[in-house]
mmCIF file of C-alpha atoms in Angstrom:
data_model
loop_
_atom_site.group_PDB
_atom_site.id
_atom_site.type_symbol
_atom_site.label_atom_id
_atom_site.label_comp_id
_atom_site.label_asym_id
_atom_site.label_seq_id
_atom_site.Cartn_x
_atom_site.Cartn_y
_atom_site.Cartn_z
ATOM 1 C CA UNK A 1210 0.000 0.000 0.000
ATOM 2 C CA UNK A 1211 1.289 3.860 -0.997
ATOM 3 C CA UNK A 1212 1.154 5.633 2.120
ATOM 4 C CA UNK A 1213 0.418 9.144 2.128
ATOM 5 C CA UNK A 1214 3.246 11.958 2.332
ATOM 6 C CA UNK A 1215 2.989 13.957 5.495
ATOM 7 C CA UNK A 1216 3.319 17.465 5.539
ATOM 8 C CA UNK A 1217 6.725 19.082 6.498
ATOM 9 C CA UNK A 1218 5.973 22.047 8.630
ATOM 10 C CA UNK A 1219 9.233 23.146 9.783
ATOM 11 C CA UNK A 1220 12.393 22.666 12.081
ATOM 12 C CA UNK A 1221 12.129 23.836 15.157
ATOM 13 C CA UNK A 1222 15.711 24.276 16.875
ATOM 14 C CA UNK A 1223 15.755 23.766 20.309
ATOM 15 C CA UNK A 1224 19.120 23.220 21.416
ATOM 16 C CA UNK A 1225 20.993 25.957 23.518
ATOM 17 C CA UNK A 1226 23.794 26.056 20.771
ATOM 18 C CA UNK A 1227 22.529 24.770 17.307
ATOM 19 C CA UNK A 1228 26.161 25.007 15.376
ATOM 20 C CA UNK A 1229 27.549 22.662 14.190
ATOM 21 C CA UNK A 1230 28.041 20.499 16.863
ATOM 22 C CA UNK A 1231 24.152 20.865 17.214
ATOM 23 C CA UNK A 1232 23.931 18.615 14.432
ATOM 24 C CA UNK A 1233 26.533 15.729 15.261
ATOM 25 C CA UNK A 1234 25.987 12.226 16.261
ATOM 26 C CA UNK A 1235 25.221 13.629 20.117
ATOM 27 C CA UNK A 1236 22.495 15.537 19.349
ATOM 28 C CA UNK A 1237 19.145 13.934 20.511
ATOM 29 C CA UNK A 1238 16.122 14.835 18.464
ATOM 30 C CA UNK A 1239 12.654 14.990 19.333
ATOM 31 C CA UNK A 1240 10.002 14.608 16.217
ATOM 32 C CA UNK A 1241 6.512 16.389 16.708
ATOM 33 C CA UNK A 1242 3.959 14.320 14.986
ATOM 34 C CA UNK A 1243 0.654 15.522 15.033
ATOM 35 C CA UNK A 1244 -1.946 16.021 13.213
ATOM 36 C CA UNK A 1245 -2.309 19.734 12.026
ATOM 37 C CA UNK A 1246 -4.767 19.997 9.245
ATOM 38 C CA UNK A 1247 -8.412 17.892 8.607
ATOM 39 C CA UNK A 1248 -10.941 17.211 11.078
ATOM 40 C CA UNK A 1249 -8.826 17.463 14.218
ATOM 41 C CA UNK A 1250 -6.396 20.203 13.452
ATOM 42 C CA UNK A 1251 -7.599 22.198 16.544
ATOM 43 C CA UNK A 1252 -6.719 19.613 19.134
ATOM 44 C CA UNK A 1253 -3.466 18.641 17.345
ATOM 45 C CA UNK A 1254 -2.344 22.416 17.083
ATOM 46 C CA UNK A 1255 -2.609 22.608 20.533
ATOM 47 C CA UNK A 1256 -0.741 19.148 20.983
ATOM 48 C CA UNK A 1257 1.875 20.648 19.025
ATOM 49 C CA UNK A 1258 2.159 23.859 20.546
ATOM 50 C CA UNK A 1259 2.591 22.141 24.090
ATOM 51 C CA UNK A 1260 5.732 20.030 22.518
ATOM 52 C CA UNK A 1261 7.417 23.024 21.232
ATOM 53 C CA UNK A 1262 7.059 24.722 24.660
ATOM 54 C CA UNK A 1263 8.724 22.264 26.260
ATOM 55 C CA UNK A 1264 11.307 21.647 24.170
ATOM 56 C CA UNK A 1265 12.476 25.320 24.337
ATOM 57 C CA UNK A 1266 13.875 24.059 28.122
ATOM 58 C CA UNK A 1267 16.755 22.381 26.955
ATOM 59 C CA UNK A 1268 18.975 21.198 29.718
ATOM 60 C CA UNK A 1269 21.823 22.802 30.025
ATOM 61 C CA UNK A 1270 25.267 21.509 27.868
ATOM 62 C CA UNK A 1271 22.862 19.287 25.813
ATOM 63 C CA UNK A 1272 22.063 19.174 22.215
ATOM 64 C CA UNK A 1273 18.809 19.331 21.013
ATOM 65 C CA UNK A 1274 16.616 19.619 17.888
ATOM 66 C CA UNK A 1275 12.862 18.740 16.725
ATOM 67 C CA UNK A 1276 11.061 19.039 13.605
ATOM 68 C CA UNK A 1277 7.322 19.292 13.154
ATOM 69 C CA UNK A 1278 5.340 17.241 11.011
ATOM 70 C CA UNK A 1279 1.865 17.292 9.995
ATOM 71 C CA UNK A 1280 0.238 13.679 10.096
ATOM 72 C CA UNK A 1281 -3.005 14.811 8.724
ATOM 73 C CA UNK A 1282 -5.394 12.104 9.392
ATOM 74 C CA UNK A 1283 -4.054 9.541 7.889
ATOM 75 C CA UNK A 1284 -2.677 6.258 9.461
ATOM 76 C CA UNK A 1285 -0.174 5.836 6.340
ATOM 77 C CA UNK A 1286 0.844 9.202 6.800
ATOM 78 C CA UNK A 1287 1.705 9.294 10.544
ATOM 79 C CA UNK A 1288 3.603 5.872 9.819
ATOM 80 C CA UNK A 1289 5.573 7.306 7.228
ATOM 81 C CA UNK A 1290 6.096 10.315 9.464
ATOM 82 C CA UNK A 1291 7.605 7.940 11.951
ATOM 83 C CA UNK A 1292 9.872 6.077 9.768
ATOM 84 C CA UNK A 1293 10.972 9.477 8.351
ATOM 85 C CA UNK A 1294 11.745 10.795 11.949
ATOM 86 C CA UNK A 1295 13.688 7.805 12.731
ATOM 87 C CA UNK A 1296 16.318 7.935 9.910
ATOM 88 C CA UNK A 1297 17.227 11.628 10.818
ATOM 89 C CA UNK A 1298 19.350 11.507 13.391
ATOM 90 C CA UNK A 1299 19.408 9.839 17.378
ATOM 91 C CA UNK A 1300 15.922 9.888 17.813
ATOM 92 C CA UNK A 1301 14.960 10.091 21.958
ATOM 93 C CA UNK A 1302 11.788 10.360 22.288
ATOM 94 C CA UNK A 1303 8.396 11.021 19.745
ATOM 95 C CA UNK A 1304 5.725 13.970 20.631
ATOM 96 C CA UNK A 1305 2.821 11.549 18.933
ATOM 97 C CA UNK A 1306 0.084 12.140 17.315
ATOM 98 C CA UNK A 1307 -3.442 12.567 19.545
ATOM 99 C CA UNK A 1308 -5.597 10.825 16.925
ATOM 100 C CA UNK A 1309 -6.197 6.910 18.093
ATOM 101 C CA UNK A 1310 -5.882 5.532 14.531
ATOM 102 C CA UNK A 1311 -2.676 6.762 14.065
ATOM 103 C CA UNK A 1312 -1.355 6.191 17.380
ATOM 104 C CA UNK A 1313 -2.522 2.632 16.631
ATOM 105 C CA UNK A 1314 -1.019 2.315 13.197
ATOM 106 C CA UNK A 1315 2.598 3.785 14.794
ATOM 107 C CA UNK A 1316 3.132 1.774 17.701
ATOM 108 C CA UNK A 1317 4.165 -1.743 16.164
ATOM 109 C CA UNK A 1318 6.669 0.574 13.938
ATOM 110 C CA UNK A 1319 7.674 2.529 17.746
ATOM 111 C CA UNK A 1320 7.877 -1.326 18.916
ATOM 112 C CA UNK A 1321 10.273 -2.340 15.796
ATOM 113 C CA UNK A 1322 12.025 0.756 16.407
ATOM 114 C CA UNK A 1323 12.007 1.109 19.766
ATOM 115 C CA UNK A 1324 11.252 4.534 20.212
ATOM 116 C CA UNK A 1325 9.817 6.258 23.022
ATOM 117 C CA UNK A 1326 5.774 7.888 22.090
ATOM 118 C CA UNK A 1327 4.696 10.642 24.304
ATOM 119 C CA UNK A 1328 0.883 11.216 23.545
ATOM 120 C CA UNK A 1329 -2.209 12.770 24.897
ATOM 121 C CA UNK A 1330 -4.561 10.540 22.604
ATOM 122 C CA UNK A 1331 -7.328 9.101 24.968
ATOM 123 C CA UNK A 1332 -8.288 6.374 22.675
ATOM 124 C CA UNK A 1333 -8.441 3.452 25.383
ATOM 125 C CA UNK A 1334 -7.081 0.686 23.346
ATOM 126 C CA UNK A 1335 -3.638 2.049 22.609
ATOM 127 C CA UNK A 1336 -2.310 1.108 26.209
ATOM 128 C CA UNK A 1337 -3.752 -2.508 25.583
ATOM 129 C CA UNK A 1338 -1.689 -3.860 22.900
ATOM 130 C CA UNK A 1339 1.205 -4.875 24.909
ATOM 131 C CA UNK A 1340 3.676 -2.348 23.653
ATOM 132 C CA UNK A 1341 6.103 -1.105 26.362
ATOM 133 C CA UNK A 1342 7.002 2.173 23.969
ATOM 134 C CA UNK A 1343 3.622 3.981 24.072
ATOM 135 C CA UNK A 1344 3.496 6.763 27.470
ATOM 136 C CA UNK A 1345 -0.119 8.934 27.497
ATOM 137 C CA UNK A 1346 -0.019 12.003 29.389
ATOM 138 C CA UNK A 1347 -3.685 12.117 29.247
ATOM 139 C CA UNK A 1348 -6.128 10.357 31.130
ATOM 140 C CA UNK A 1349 -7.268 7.906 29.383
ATOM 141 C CA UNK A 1350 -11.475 6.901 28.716
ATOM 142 C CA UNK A 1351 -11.522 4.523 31.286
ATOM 143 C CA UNK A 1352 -11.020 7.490 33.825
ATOM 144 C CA UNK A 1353 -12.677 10.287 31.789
ATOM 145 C CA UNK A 1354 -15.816 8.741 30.706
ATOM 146 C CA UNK A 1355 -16.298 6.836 34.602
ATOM 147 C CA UNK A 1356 -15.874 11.330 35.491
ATOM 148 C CA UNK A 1357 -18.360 12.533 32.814
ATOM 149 C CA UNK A 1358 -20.967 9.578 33.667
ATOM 150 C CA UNK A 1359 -20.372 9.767 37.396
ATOM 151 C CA UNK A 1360 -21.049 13.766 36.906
ATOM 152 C CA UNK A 1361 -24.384 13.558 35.036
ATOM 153 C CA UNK A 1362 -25.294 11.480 37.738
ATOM 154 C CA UNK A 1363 -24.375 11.895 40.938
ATOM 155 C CA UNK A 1364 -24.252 15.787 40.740
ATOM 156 C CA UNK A 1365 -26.858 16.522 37.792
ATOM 157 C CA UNK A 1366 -28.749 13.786 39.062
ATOM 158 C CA UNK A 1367 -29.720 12.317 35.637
ATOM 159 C CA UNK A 1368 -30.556 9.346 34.399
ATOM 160 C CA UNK A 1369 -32.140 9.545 31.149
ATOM 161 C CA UNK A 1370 -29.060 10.701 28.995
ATOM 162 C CA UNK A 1371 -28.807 10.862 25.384
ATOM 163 C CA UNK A 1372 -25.502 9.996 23.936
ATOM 164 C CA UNK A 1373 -24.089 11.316 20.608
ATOM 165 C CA UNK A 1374 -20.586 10.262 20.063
ATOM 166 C CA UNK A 1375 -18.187 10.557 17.006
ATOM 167 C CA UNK A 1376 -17.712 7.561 14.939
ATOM 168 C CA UNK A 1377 -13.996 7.552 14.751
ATOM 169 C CA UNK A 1378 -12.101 4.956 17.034
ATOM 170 C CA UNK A 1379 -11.734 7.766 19.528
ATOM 171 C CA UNK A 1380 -15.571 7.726 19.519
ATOM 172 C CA UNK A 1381 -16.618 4.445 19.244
ATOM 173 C CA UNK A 1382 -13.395 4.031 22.342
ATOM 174 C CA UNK A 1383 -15.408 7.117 24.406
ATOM 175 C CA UNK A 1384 -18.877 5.508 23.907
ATOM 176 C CA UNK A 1385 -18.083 2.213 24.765
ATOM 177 C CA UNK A 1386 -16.879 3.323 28.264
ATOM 178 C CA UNK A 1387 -19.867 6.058 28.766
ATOM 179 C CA UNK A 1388 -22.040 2.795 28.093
ATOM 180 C CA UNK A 1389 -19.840 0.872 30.792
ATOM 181 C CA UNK A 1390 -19.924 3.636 33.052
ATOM 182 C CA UNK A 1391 -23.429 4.408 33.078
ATOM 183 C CA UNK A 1392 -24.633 0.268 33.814
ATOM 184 C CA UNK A 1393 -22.054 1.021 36.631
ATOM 185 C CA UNK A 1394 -23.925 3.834 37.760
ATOM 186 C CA UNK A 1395 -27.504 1.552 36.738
ATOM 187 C CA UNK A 1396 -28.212 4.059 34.037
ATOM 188 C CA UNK A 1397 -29.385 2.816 30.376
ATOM 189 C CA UNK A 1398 -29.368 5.885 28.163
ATOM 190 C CA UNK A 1399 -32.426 6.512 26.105
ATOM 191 C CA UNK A 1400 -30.935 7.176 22.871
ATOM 192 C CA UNK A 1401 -27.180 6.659 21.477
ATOM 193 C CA UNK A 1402 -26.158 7.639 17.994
ATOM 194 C CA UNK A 1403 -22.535 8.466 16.274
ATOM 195 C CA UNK A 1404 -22.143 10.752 13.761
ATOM 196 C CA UNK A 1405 -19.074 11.070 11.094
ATOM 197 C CA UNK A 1406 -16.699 13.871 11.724
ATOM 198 C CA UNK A 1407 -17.789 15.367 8.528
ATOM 199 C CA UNK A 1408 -21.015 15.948 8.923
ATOM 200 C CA UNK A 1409 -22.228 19.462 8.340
ATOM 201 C CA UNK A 1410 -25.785 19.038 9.873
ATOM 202 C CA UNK A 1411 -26.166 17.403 13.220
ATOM 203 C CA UNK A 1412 -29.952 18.995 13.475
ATOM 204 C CA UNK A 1413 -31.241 15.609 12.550
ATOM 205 C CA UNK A 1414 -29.511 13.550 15.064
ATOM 206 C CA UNK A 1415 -30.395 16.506 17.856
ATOM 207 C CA UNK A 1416 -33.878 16.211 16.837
ATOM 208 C CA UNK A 1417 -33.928 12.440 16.954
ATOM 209 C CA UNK A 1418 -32.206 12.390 20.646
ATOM 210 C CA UNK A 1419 -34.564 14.805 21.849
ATOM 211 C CA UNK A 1420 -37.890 13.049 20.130
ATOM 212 C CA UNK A 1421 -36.225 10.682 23.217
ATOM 213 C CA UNK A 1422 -37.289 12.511 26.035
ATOM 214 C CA UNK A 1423 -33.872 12.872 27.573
ATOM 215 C CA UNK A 1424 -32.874 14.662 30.653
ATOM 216 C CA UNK A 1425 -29.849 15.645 29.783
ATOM 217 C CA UNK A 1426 -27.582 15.382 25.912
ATOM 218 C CA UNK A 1427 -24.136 13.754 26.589
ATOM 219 C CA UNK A 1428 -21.541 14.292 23.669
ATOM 220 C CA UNK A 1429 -18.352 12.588 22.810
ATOM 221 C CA UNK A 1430 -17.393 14.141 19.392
ATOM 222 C CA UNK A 1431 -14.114 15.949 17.855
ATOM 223 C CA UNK A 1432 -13.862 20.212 18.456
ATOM 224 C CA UNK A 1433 -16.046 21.281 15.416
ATOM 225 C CA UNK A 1434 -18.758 18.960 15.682
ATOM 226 C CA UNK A 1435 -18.923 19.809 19.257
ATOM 227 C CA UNK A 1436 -19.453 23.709 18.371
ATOM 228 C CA UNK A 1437 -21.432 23.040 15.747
ATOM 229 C CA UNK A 1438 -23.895 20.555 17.394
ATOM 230 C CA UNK A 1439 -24.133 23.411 20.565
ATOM 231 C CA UNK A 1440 -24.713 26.054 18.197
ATOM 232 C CA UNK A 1441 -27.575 24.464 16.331
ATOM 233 C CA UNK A 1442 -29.133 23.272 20.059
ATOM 234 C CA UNK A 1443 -29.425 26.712 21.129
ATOM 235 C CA UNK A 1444 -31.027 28.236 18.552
ATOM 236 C CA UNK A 1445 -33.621 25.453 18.472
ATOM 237 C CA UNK A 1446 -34.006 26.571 22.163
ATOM 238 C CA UNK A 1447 -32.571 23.511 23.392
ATOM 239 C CA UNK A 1448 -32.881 24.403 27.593
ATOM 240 C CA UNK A 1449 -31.511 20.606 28.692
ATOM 241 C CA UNK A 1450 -28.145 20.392 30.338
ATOM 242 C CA UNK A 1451 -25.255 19.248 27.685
ATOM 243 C CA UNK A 1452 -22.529 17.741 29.688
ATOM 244 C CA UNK A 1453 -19.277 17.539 26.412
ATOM 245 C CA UNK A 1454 -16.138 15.323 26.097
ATOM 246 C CA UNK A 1455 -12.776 17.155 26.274
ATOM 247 C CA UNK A 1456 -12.707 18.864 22.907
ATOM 248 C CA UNK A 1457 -15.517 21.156 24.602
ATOM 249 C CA UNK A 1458 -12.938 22.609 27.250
ATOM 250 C CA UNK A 1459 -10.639 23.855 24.727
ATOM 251 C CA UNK A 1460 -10.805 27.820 24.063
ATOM 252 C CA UNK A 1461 -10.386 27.271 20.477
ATOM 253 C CA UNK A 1462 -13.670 25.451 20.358
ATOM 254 C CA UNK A 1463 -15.039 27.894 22.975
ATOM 255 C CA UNK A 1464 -14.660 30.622 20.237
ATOM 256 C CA UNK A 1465 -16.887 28.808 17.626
ATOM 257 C CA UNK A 1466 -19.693 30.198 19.663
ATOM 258 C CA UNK A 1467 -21.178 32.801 21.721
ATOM 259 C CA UNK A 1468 -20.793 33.125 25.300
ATOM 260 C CA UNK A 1469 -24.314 32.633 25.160
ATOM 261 C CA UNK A 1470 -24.575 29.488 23.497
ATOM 262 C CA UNK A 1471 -22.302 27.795 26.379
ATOM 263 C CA UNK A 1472 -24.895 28.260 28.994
ATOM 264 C CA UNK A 1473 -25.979 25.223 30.832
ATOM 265 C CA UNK A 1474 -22.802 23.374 29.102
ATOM 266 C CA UNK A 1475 -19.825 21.393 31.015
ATOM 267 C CA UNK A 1476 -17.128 19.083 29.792
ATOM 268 C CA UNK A 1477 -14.623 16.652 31.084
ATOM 269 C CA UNK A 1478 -11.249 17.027 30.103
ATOM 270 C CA UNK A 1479 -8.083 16.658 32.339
ATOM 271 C CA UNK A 1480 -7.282 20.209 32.846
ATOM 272 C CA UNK A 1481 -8.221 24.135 32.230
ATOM 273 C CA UNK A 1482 -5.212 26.269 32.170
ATOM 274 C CA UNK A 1483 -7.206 29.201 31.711
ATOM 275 C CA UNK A 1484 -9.514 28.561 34.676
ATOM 276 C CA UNK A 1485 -6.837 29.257 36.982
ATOM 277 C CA UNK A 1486 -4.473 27.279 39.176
ATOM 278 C CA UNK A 1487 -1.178 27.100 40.833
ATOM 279 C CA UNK A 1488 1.717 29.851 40.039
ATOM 280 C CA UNK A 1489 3.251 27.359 38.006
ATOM 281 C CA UNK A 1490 0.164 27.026 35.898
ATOM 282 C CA UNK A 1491 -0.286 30.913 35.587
ATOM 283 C CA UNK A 1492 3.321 30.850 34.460
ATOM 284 C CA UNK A 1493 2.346 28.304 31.552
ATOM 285 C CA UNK A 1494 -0.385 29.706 30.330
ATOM 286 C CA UNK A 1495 1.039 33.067 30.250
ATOM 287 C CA UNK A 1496 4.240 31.702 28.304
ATOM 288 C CA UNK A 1497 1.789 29.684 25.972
ATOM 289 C CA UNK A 1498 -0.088 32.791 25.148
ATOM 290 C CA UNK A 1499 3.420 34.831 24.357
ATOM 291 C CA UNK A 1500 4.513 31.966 22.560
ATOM 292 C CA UNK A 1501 1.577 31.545 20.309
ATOM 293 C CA UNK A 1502 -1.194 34.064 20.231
ATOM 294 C CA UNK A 1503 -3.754 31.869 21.795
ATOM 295 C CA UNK A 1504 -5.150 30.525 24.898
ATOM 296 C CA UNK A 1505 -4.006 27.137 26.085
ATOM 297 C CA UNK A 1506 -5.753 23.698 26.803
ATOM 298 C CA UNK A 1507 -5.586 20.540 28.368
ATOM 299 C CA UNK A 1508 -3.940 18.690 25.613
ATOM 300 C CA UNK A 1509 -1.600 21.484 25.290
ATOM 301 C CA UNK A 1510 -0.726 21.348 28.833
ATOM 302 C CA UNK A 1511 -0.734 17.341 28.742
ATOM 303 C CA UNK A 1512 1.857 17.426 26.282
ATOM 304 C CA UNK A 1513 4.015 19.992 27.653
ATOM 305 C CA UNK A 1514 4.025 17.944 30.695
ATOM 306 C CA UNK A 1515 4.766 14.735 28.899
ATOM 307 C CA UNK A 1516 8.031 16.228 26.914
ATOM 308 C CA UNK A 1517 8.849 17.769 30.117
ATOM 309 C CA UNK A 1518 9.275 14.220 31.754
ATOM 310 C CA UNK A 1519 11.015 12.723 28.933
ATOM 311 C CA UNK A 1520 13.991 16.117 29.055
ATOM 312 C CA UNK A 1521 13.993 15.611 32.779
ATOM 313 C CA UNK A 1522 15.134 11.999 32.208
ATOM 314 C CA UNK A 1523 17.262 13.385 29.856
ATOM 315 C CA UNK A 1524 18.770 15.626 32.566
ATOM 316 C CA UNK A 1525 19.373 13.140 34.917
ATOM 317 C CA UNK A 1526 21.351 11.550 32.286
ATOM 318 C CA UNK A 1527 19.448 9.431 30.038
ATOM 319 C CA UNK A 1528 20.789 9.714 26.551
ATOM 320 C CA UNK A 1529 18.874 6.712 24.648
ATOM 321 C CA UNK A 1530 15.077 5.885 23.516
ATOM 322 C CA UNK A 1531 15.524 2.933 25.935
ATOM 323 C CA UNK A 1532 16.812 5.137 29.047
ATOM 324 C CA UNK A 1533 13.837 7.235 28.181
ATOM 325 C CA UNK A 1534 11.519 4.460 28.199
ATOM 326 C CA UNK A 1535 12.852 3.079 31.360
ATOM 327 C CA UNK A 1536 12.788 6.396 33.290
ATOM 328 C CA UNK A 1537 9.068 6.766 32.348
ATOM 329 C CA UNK A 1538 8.215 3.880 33.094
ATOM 330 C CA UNK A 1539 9.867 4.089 36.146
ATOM 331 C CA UNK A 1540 9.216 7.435 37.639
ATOM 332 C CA UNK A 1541 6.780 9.447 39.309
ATOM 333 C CA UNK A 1542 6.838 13.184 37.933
ATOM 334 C CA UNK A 1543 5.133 16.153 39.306
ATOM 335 C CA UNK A 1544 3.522 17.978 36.678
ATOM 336 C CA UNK A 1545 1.492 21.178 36.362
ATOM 337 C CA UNK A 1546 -1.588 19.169 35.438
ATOM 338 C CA UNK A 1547 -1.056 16.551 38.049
ATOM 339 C CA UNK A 1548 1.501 13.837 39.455
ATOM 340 C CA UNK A 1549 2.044 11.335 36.597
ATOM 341 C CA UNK A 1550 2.997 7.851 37.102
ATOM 342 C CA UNK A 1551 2.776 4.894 34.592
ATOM 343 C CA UNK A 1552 0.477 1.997 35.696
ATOM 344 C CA UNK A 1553 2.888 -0.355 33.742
ATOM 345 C CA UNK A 1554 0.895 -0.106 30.181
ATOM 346 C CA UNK A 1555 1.936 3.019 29.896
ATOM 347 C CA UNK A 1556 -1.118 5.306 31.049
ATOM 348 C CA UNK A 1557 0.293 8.566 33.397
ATOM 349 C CA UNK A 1558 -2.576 10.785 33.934
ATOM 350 C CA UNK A 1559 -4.878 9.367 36.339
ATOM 351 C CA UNK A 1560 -7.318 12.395 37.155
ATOM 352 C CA UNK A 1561 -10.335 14.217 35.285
ATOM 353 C CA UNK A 1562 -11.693 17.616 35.840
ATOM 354 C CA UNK A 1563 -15.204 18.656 35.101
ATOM 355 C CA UNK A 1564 -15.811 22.566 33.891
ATOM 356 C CA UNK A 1565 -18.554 24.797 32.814
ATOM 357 C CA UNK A 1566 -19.512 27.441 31.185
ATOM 358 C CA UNK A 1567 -21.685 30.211 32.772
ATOM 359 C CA UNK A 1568 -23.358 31.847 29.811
ATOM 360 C CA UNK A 1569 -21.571 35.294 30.408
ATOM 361 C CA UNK A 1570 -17.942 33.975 29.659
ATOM 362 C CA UNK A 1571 -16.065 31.132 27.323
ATOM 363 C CA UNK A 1572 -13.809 31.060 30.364
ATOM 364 C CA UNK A 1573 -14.958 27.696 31.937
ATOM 365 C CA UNK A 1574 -15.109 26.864 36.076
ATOM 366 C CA UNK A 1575 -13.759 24.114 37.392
ATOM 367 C CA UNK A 1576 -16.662 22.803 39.173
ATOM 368 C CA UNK A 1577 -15.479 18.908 40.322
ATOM 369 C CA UNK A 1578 -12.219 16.990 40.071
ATOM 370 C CA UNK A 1579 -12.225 12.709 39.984
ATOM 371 C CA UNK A 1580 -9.103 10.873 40.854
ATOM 372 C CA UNK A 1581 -8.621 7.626 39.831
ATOM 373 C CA UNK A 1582 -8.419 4.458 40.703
ATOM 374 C CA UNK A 1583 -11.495 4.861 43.014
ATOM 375 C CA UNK A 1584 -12.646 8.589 41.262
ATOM 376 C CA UNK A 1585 -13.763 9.969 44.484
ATOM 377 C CA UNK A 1586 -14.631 13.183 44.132
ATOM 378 C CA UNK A 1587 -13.319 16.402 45.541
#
């Protein structure tokens, strides 16, 4: 099969001296991978931007350098992304691509290879294949989806939800644990649906999950159709209570609508840099926004804090994809998100937030956090 070309976006030099020595056989490099342009460009810009961050703290005396490449959506073209990356170079460490698929369609290459991926995908199944290279710095759906079902419940107190989830694997992975969460919880939703990514109406599906008599519309879907599904629900003068996935607490998805179309709405996601936090956090988000223009999210943040890691192993003195992988999956690392720790597959984030939206602001409160492995509330 002819795999599709990525797109080269550009080298991004990172080291503290990039002469020549910057480009010898000491130099460690760090490939971005992410998808930039199609249906989740939004959530892979900010996965990019968090990388870059990051990798502007090069340790001190050490050579460093990172190019960015756009994966698109393509499985092909994230694999030939990563077999691209690997030839250029000593490769420590991969800033991978968000989008399930390709995370999927990478890691026997990363395995092959033996390369390090640092991720914030939250498709469940790519910590289940058995592949010791693969480090998400996001919780994954098994703690997200237990948060958002948990919230509709316990604190809504709902229990006639209608669930519209994307059809992608990141979907189908999000609405398999909503459906596990909710029998949990002895909750059957009334109506479930998915809808393609593309779609450019979601009135019909709206309509049909309301014709359910719901008390409340959970969503699962991608940043567009999020906006766009919100948008069309409040001007049919949709009053229920829309509890989102993640791609709702991003401010790039935030400014798709009107303040006023975000009333009654919350999200799950694993952070909100802009709602506020420690000094550290402030400190981020105010570097993000010099850096790029633009506010910064949880995937942003999840990133920076998985790249982060990976430099601070390379501080201590790891200097190889396999000293990487063994100080990951070794240590415990304080974060600005949260304290990560791999659970031996490779998962680090074990914590969900829950935020919402006021009506008068698309700056979102952080109304409930969930900490796994028991997600007791706080």
């Amino acid at each position: 099969m002819r795999r599709a070309l990525p797109l080269l976006i550009g080298l991004l030099a990172v080291s503290s001296c990039l002469s020549s020595a910057a480009r010898a056989d000491d130099t460690l490099s760090f490939p971005v991978l992410v998808p930039l342009t199609g249906f989740l460009s939004l959530e892979g810009t900010s996965q990019r931007n968090g990388a870059v961050l990051a990798l502007k703290q090069t340790p001190a005396g050490i050579a460093i350098a990172s190019e960015v490449v756009d994966t698109g959506t393509s499985p092909e073209a994230a694999v030939t992304a990563l077999e691209r990356a690997a030839g250029r170079g000593t490769v420590g460490a991969v800033a991978a691509s968000m989008l399930g698929t390709q995370m999927l369609a990478m890691l026997p290459l990363a395995g092959e290879l033996k390369l390090p991926l640092v991720t914030v995908s939250g498709t469940a199944s790519i910590t289940e294949q058995g592949n010791p290279w693969v480090f998400r710095f996001f919780p994954g759906d098994a703690v997200t989806k237990a948060a958002h079902a948990r919230y509709v419940v316990e604190e809504l107190g709902k229990r006639q939800p209608a669930v519209i989830y994307q059809t992608t694997a990141y979907g189908q992975s999000g609405k398999a644990h909503l459906d596990a969460a909710f029998e949990a919880l002895g909750v059957t939703p009334v109506f479930e649906e998915g809808v393609d990514p593309a779609a450019k109406d979601l009135l019909p599906v709206l309509t049909k999950a309301l014709a359910a008599k719901p008390d409340v519309l959970v969503l699962h879907l991608h940043s567009g159709p999020t906006a766009l599904l919100l948008r069309q629900a409040a001007s049919s003068g949709v009053t229920l209570p829309i509890v989102a996935g993640s791609a709702m607490h991003q401010p790039s998805t935030a400014a798709l609508l009107e303040p006023a179309e975000l009333k009654g709405v919350c999200a799950e996601t694993a952070a909100s840099p802009i709602s506020g936090g420690t000094p550290e956090v402030k400190a981020f988000t105010d570097a993000y926004r010099a850096a790029f223009g633009k506010e910064p999210d949880a995937f942003a943040l999840g990133q920076y804090d998985g790249m982060t890691m990976v430099l601070e192993a390379v501080k201590a003195g790891a200097r190889s994809p396999d000293a990487i992988r063994k100080a990951l999956s070794a240590e415990t690392f304080q974060g600005l998100a949260m304290t990560y720790k791999s659970d031996g597959k490779g998962n680090m984030a074990h914590s969900a937030v829950i935020v919402c939206y006021d009506g008068a602001s698309r700056v979102p409160v952080l109304v409930k956090r969930y900490d796994d492995p028991t997600l007791a509330a706080k």
